[in-house]
Short mmCIF file of C-alpha atoms in Angstrom, two decimals:
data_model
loop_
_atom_site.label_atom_id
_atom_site.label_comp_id
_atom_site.label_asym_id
_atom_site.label_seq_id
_atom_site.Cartn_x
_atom_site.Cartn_y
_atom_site.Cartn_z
CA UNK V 1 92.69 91.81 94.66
CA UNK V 2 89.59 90.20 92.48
CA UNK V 3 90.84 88.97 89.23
CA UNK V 4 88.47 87.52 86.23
CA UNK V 5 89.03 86.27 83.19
CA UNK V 6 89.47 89.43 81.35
CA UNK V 7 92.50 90.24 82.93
CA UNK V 8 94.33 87.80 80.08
CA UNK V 9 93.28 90.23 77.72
CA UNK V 10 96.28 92.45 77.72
CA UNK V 11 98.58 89.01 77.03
CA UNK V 12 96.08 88.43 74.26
CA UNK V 13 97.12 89.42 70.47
CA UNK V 14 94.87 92.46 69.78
CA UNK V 15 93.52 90.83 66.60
CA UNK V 16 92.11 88.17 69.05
CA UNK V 17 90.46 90.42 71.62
CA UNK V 18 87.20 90.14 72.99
CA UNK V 19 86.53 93.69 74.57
CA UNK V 20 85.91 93.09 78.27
CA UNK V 21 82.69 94.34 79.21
CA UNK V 22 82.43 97.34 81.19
CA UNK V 23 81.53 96.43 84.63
CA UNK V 24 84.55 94.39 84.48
CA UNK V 25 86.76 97.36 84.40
CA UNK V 26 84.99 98.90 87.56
CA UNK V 27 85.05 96.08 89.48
CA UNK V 28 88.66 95.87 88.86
CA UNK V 29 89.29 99.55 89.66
CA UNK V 30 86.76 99.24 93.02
CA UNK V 31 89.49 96.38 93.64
CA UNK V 32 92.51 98.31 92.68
CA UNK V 33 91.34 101.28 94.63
CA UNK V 34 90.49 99.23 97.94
CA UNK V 35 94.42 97.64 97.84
CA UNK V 36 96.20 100.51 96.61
CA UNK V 37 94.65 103.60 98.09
CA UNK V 38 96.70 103.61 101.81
CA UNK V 39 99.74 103.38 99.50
CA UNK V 40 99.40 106.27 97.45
CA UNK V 41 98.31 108.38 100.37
CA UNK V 42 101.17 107.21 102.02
CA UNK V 43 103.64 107.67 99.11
CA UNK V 44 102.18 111.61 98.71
CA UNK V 45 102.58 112.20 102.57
CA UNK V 46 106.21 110.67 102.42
CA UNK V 47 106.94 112.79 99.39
CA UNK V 48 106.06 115.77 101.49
CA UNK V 49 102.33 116.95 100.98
CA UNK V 50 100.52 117.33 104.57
CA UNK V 51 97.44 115.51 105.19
CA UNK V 52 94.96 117.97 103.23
CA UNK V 53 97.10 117.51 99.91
CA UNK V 54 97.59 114.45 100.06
CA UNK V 55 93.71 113.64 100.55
CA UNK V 56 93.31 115.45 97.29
CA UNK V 57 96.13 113.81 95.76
CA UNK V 58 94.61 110.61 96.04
CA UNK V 59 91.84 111.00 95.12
CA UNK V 60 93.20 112.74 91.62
CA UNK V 61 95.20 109.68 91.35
CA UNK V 62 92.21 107.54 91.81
CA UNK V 63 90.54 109.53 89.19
CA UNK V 64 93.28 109.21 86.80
CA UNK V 65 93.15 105.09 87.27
CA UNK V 66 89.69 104.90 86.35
CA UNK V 67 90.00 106.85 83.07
CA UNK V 68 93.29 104.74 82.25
CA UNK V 69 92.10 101.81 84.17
CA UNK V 70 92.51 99.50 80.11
CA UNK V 71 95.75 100.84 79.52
CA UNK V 72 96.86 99.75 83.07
CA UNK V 73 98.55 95.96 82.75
CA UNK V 74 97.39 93.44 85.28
CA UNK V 75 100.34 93.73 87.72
CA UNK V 76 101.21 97.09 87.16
CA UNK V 77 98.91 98.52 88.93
CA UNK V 78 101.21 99.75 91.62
CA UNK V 79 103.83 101.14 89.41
CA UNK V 80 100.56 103.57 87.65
CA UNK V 81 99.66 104.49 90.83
CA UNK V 82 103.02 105.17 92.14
CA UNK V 83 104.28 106.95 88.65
CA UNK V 84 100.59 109.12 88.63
CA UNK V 85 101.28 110.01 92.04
CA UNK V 86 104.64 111.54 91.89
CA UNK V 87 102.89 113.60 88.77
CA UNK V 88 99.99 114.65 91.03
CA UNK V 89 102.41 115.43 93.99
CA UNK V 90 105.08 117.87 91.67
CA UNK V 91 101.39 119.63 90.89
CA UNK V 92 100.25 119.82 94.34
CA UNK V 93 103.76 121.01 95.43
CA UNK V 94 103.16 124.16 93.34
CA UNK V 95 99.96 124.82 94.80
CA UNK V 96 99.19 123.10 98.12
CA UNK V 97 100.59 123.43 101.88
CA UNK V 98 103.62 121.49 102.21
CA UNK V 99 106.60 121.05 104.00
CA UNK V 100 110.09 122.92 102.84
CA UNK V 101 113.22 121.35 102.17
CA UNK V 102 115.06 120.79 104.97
CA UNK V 103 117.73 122.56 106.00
CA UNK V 104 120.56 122.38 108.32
CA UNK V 105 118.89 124.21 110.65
CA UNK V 106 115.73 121.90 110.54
CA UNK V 107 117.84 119.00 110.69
CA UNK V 108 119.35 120.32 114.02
CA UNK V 109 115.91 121.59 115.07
CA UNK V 110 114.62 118.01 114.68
CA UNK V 111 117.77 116.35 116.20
CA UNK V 112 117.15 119.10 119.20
CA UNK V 113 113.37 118.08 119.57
CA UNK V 114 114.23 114.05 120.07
CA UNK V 115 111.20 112.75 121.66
CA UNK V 116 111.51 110.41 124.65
CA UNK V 117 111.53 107.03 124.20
CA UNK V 118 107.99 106.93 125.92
CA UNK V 119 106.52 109.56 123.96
CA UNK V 120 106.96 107.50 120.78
CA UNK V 121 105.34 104.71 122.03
CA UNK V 122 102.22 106.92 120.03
CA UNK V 123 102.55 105.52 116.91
CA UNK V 124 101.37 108.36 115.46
CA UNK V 125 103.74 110.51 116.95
CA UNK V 126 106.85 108.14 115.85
CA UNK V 127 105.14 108.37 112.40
CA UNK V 128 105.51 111.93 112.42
CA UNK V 129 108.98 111.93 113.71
CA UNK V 130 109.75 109.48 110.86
CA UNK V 131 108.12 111.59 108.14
CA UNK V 132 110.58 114.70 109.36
CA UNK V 133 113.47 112.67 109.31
CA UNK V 134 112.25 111.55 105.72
CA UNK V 135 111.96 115.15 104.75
CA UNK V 136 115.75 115.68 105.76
CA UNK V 137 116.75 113.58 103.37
CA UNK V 138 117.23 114.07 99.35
CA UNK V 139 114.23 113.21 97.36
CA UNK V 140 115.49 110.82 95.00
CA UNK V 141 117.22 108.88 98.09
CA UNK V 142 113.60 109.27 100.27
CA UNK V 143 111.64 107.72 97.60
CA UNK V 144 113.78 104.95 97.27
CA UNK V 145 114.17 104.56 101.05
CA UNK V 146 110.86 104.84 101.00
CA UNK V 147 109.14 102.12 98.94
CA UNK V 148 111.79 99.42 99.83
CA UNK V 149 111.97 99.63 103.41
CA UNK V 150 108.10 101.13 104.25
CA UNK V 151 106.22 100.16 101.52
CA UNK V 152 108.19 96.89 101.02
CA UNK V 153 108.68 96.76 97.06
CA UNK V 154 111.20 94.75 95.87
CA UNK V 155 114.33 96.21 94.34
CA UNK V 156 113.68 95.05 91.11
CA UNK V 157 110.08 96.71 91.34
CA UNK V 158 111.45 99.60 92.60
CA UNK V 159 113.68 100.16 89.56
CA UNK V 160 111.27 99.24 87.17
CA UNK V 161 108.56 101.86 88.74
CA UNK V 162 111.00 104.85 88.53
CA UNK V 163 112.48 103.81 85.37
CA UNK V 164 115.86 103.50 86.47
CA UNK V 165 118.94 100.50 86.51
CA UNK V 166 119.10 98.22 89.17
CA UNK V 167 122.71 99.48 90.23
CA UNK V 168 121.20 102.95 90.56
CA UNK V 169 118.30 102.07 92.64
CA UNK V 170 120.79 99.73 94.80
CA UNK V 171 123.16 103.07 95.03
CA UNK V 172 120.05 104.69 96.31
CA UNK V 173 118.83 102.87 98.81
CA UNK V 174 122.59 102.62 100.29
CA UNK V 175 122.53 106.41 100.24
CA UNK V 176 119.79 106.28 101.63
CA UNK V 177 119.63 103.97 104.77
CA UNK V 178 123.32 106.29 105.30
CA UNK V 179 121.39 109.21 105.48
CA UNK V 180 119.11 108.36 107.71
CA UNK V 181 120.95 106.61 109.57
CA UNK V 182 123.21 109.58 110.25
CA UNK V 183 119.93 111.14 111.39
CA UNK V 184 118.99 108.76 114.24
CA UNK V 185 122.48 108.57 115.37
CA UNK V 186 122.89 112.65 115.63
CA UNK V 187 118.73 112.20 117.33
CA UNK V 188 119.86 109.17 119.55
CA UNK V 189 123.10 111.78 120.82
CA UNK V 190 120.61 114.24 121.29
CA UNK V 191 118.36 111.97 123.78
CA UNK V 192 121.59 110.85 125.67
CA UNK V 193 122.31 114.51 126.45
CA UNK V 194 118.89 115.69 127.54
CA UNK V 195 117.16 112.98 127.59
CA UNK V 196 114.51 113.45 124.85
CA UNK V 197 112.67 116.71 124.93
CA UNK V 198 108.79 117.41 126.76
CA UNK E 1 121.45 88.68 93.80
CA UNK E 2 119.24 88.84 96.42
CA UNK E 3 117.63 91.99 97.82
CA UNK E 4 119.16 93.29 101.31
CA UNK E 5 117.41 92.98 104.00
CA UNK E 6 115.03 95.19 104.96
CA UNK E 7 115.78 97.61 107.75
CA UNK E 8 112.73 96.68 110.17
CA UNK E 9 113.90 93.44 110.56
CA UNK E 10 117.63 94.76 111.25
CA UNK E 11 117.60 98.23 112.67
CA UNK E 12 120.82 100.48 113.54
CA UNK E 13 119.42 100.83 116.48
CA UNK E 14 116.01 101.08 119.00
CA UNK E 15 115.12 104.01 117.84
CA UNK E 16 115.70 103.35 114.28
CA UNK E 17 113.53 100.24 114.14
CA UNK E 18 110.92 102.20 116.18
CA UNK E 19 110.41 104.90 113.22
CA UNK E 20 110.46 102.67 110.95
CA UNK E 21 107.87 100.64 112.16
CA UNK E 22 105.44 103.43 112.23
CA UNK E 23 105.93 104.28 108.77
CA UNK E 24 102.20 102.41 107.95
CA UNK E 25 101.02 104.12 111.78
CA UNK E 26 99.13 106.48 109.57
CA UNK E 27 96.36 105.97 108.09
CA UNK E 28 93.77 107.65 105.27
CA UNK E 29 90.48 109.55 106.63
CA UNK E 30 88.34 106.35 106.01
CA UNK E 31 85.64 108.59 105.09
CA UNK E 32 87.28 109.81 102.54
CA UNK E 33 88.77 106.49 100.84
CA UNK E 34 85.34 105.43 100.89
CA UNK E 35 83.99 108.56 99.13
CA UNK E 36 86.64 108.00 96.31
CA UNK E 37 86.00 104.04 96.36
CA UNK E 38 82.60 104.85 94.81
CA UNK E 39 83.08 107.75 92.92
CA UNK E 40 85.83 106.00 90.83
CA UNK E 41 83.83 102.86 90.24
CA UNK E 42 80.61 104.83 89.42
CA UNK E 43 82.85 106.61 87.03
CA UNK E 44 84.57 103.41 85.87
CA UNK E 45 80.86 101.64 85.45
CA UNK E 46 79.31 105.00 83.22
CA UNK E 47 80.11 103.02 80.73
CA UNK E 48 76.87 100.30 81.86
CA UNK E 49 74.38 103.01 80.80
CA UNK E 50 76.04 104.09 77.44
CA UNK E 51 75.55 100.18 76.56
CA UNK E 52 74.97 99.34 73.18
CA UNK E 53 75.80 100.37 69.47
CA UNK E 54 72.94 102.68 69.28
CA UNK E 55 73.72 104.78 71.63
CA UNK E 56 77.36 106.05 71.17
CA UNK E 57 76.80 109.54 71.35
CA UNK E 58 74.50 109.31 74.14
CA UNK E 59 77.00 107.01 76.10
CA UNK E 60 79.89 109.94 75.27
CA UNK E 61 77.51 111.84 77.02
CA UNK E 62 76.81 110.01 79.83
CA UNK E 63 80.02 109.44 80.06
CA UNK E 64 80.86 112.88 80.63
CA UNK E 65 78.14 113.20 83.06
CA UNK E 66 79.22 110.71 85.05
CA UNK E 67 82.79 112.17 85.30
CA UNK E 68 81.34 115.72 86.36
CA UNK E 69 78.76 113.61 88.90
CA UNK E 70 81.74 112.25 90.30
CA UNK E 71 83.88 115.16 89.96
CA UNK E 72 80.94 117.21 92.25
CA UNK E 73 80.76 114.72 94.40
CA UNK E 74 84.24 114.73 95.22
CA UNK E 75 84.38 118.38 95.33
CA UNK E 76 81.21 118.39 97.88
CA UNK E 77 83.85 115.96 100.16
CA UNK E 78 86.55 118.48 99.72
CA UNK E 79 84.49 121.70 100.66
CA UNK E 80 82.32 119.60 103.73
CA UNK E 81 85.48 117.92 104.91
CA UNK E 82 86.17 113.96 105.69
CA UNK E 83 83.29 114.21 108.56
CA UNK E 84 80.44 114.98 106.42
CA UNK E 85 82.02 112.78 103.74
CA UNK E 86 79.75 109.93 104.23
CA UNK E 87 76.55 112.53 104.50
CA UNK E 88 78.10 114.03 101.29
CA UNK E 89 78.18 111.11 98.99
CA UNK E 90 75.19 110.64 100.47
CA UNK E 91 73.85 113.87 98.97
CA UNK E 92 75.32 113.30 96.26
CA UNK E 93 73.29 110.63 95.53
CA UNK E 94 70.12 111.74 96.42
CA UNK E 95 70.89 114.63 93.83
CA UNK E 96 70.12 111.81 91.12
CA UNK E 97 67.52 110.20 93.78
CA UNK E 98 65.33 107.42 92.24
CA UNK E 99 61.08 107.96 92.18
CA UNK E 100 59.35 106.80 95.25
CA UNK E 101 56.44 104.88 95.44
CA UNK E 102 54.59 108.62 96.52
CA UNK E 103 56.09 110.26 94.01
CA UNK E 104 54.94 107.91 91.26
CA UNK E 105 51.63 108.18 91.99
CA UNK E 106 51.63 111.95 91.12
CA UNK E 107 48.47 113.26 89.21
CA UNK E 108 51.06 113.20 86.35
CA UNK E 109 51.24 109.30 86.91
CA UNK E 110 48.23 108.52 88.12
CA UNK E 111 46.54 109.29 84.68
CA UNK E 112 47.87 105.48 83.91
CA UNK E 113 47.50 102.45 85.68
CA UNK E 114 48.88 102.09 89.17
CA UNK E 115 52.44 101.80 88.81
CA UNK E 116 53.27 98.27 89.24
CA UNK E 117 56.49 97.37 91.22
CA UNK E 118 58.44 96.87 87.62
CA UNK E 119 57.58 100.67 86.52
CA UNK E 120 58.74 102.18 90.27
CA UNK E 121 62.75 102.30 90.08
CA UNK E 122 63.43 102.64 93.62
CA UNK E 123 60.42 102.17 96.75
CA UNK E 124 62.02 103.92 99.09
CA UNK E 125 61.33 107.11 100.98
CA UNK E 126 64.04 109.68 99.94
CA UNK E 127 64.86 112.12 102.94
CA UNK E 128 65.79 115.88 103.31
CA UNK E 129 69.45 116.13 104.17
CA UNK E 130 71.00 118.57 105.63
CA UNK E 131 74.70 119.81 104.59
CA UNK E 132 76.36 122.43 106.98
CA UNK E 133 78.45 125.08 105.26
CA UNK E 134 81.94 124.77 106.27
CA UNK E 135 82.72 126.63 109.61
CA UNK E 136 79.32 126.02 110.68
CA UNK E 137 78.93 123.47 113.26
CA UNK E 138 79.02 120.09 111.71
CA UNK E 139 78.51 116.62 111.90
CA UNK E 140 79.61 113.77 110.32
CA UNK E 141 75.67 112.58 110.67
CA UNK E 142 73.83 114.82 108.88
CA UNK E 143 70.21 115.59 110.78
CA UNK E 144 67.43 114.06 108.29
CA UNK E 145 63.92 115.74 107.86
CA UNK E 146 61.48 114.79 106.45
CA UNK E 147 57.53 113.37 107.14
CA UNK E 148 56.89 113.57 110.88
CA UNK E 149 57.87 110.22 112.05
CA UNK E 150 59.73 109.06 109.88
CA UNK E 151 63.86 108.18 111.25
CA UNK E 152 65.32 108.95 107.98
CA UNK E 153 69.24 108.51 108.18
CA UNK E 154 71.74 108.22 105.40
CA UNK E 155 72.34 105.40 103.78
CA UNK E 156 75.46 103.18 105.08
CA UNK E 157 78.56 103.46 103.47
CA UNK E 158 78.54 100.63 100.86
CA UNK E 159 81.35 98.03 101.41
CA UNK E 160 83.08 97.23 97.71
CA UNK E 161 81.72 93.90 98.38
CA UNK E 162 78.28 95.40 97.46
CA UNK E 163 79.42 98.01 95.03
CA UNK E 164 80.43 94.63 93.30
CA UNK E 165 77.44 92.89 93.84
CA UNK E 166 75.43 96.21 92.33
CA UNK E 167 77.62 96.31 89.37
CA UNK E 168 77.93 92.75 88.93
CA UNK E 169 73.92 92.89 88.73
CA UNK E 170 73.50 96.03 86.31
CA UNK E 171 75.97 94.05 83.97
CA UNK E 172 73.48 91.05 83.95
CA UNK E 173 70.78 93.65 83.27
CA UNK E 174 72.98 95.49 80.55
CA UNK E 175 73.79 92.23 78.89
CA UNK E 176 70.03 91.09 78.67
CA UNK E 177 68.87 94.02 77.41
CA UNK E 178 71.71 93.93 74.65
CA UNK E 179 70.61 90.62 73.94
CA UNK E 180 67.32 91.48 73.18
CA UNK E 181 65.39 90.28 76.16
CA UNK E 182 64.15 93.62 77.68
CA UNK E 183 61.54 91.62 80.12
CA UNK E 184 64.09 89.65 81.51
CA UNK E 185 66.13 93.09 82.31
CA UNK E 186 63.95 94.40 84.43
CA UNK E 187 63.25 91.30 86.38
CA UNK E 188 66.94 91.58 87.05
CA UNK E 189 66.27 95.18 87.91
CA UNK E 190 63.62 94.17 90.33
CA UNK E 191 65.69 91.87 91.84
CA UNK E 192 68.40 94.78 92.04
CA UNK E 193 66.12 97.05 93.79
CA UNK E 194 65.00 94.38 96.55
CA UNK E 195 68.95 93.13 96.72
CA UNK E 196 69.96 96.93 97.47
CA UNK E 197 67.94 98.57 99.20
CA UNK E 198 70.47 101.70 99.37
CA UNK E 199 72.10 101.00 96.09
CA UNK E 200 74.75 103.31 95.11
CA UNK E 201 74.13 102.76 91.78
CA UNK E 202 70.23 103.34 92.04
CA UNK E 203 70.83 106.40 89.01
CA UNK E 204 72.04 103.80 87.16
CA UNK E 205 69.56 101.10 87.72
CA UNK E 206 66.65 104.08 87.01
CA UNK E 207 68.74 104.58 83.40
CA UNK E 208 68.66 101.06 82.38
CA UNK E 209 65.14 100.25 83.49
CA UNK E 210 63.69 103.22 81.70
CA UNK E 211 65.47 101.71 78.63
CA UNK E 212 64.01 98.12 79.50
CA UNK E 213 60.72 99.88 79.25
CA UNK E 214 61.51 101.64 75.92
CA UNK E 215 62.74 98.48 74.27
CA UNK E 216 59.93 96.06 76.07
CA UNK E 217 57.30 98.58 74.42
CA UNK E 218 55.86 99.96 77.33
CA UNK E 219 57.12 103.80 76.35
CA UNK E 220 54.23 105.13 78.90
CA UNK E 221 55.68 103.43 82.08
CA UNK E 222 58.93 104.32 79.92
CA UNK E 223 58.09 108.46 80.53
CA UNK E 224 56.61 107.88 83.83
CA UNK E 225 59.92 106.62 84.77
CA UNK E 226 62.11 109.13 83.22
CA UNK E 227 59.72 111.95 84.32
CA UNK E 228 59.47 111.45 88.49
CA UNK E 229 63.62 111.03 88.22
CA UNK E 230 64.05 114.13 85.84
CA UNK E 231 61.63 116.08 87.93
CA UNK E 232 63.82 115.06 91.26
CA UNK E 233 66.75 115.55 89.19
CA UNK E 234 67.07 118.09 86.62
CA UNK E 235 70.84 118.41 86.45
CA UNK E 236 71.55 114.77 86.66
CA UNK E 237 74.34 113.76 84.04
CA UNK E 238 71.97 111.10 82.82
CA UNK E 239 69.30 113.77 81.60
CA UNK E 240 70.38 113.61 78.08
CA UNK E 241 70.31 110.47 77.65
CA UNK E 242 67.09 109.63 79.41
CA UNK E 243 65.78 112.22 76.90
CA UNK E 244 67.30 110.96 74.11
CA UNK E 245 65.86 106.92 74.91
CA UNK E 246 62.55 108.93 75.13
CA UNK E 247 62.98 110.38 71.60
CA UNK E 248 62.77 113.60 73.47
CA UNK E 249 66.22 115.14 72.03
CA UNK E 250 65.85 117.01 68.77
#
């Protein structure tokens, strides 16, 4: 991502500010935009919206950035996106397509409809199975899950975005990786039996 | 103490480190990233044509505009779909499309002198596009009319690179005219217009140059400006304040 010399402004004392000009601040969104846009998308698809709402998500996200793009500290760029997206999402939820909470049932549904080991050689049909399995699990664990072993944050990152202790976010990921873990196992059972489903 | 390590590169199992794997399989409509690239730098960079001191209210204004520009142009996206996306934006551009060298030279214009290449914004023919309704059949290449002959396509997707480039250029312009030197603006306009061909920015360029005039004394070249873009472009966010550099608003 571009950087400029304005970017020291928000580790400058505000009585010795020089205002950055303008273009400055949409270059640096253009940039911010061009990195971070896959991730939010992502992040709104993982936290359950389907492709449509998450489209729109992003791009309310994006829209938020650019009106906030001064308050935003160099660095944090990802934490604003990440925060303004789970705002968006809990908005979209109420009003968009999405997937349920699993249940039981759809856990054993999923676990019944194992694909083959051939069939997710398509990426994009392993990505799908991976965002069910996601959906099985509890929210709070999923997004944790999520951005440390998808999106590759670091832990401290990760508890500094959701505004949480360390311990807790370590708790959560643990929780986490259990839960899906148990997941694949009950899946890989189910492929032994019959051999992955058509 | 150090973080654990990350599940892809230790997996429970096969199939375990094949899901994971695909978590980044998926991809954004491109289309659609691209439409929201520009519409949240345009809306980032309204702030170019509100400028200087004397023109807060007008730059509130334009400010505003250039939210709801960018706000319809994102709604066209949404109600087209990612395949017209590019064709959209495209639209949406041509909504606010600069004068041509033909339309200058309107009886309107033609009263003055021949417009000379600093009073035409934009020379470049500005074609008829065509925007399915949803349902209807569509295609992510819109069908262009326009004179017989003439291949008139959209304009390419901009890469950021040039979306910097543009803005990076208007900011020299903006920061000349603030300084006082209105000539030297719109020789960086000119240079603008033969840099970028299929500017994204071209509303914004046509905003600044029109003030270039205005503050260069050349208020006739000024309204010949203002008047081929407001004629193309009655509802464009920048109205007011093309109006208002004028000394058209009350």
């Amino acid at each position: 991502m571009a950087h400029s010399s304005s970017y020291t402004t928000a580790l400058t004392p505000p009585e010795e500010r020089v205002e950055p000009p303008v273009a400055d601040a949409a270059e640096r969104v253009s940039a911010v935009v061009e990195a971070h846009y896959d991730f939010v998308w992502r992040t709104l698809r993982f936290v359950g919206l389907d492709d449509a709402a998450a489209e729109d998500g992003a791009q309310q996200v994006m829209c938020i950035l650019a009106r906030r793009i001064d308050d935003v500290a160099p660095g944090a760029e990802r934490s604003f996106l990440f925060s303004t997206a789970m705002r968006v999402a809990a908005t979209l939820r109420r009003t968009a397509s999405r997937h349920p909470e699993s249940s039981d049932e759809d856990i054993e549904a999923l676990v019944a409809a194992t694909p083959s080991a051939e069939e997710l050689l398509d990426e994009r049909r392993a990505h799908e199975v991976l965002r069910r399995v996601l959906d099985a699990m509890p929210v709070e664990l999923r997004i944790v899950f999520v951005l440390y072993e998808i999106e590759e944050m670091t832990m401290r990152e990760i508890a500094e975005t959701l505004g949480i202790p360390a311990g807790t976010a370590a708790s959560r990921l643990r929780r986490g990786r259990e839960a899906f873990d148990s997941i694949v196992r009950r899946m890989q059972t189910a492929r032994g039996r019959h051999g992955g489903s058509p | 103490m150090s973080d654990p390590r990350r599940l892809t590169l230790e997996p429970s199992s096969e199939l375990a480190g094949t899901l994971l794997r695909a978590g980044r399989a998926r991809a954004p409509d491109e289309a659609r990233k691209r439409a929201v690239l520009l519409a949240t730098a345009t809306l980032a960079a309204s702030g170019i044509v509100a400028g200087t001191s004397g023109a807060a209210t007008a730059g509130g204004t334009v400010a505003k505009g250039a939210s709801a520009a960018m706000l319809h142009w994102i709604g066209l996206a949404g109600l087209l779909g990612a395949g017209a996306v590019t064709a959209a934006v495209a639209v949406g551009h041509r909504r606010d499309a600069v004068p041509t060298r033909t339309e200058l030279a309107t009886p309107a214009a033609q009263s003055a002198s021949v417009p000379s290449r600093r009073s035409v914004a934009q020379p470049r023919p500005r074609p008829s596009v065509q925007i399915e309704a949803p349902g209807a059949e569509t295609s992510s290449t819109p069908k262009p009319t326009g004179a017989p002959g003439a291949d008139l396509g959209p304009p390419p997707a901009q890469p950021a690179s040039s979306m910097r480039g543009e803005l990076s250029t208007l900011e020299q312009a903006r920061a000349m005219l603030s300084a006082g030197n209105p000539a030297r603006a719109l020789s960086i306009l000119d240079d603008y217009a033969a840099r970028f061909p299929h500017a994204s920015m071209a509303p914004e360029a046509t905003v600044l140059r029109i003030e270039a005039l205005v503050r260069a004394g050349d208020a006739p070249a000024a309204r010949r400006v203002a008047d081929v873009f407001l004629a193309a472009n009655p509802d464009s966010p920048y109205a007011d304040r093309i109006r208002s550099l004028l000394g058209d608003n009350p």
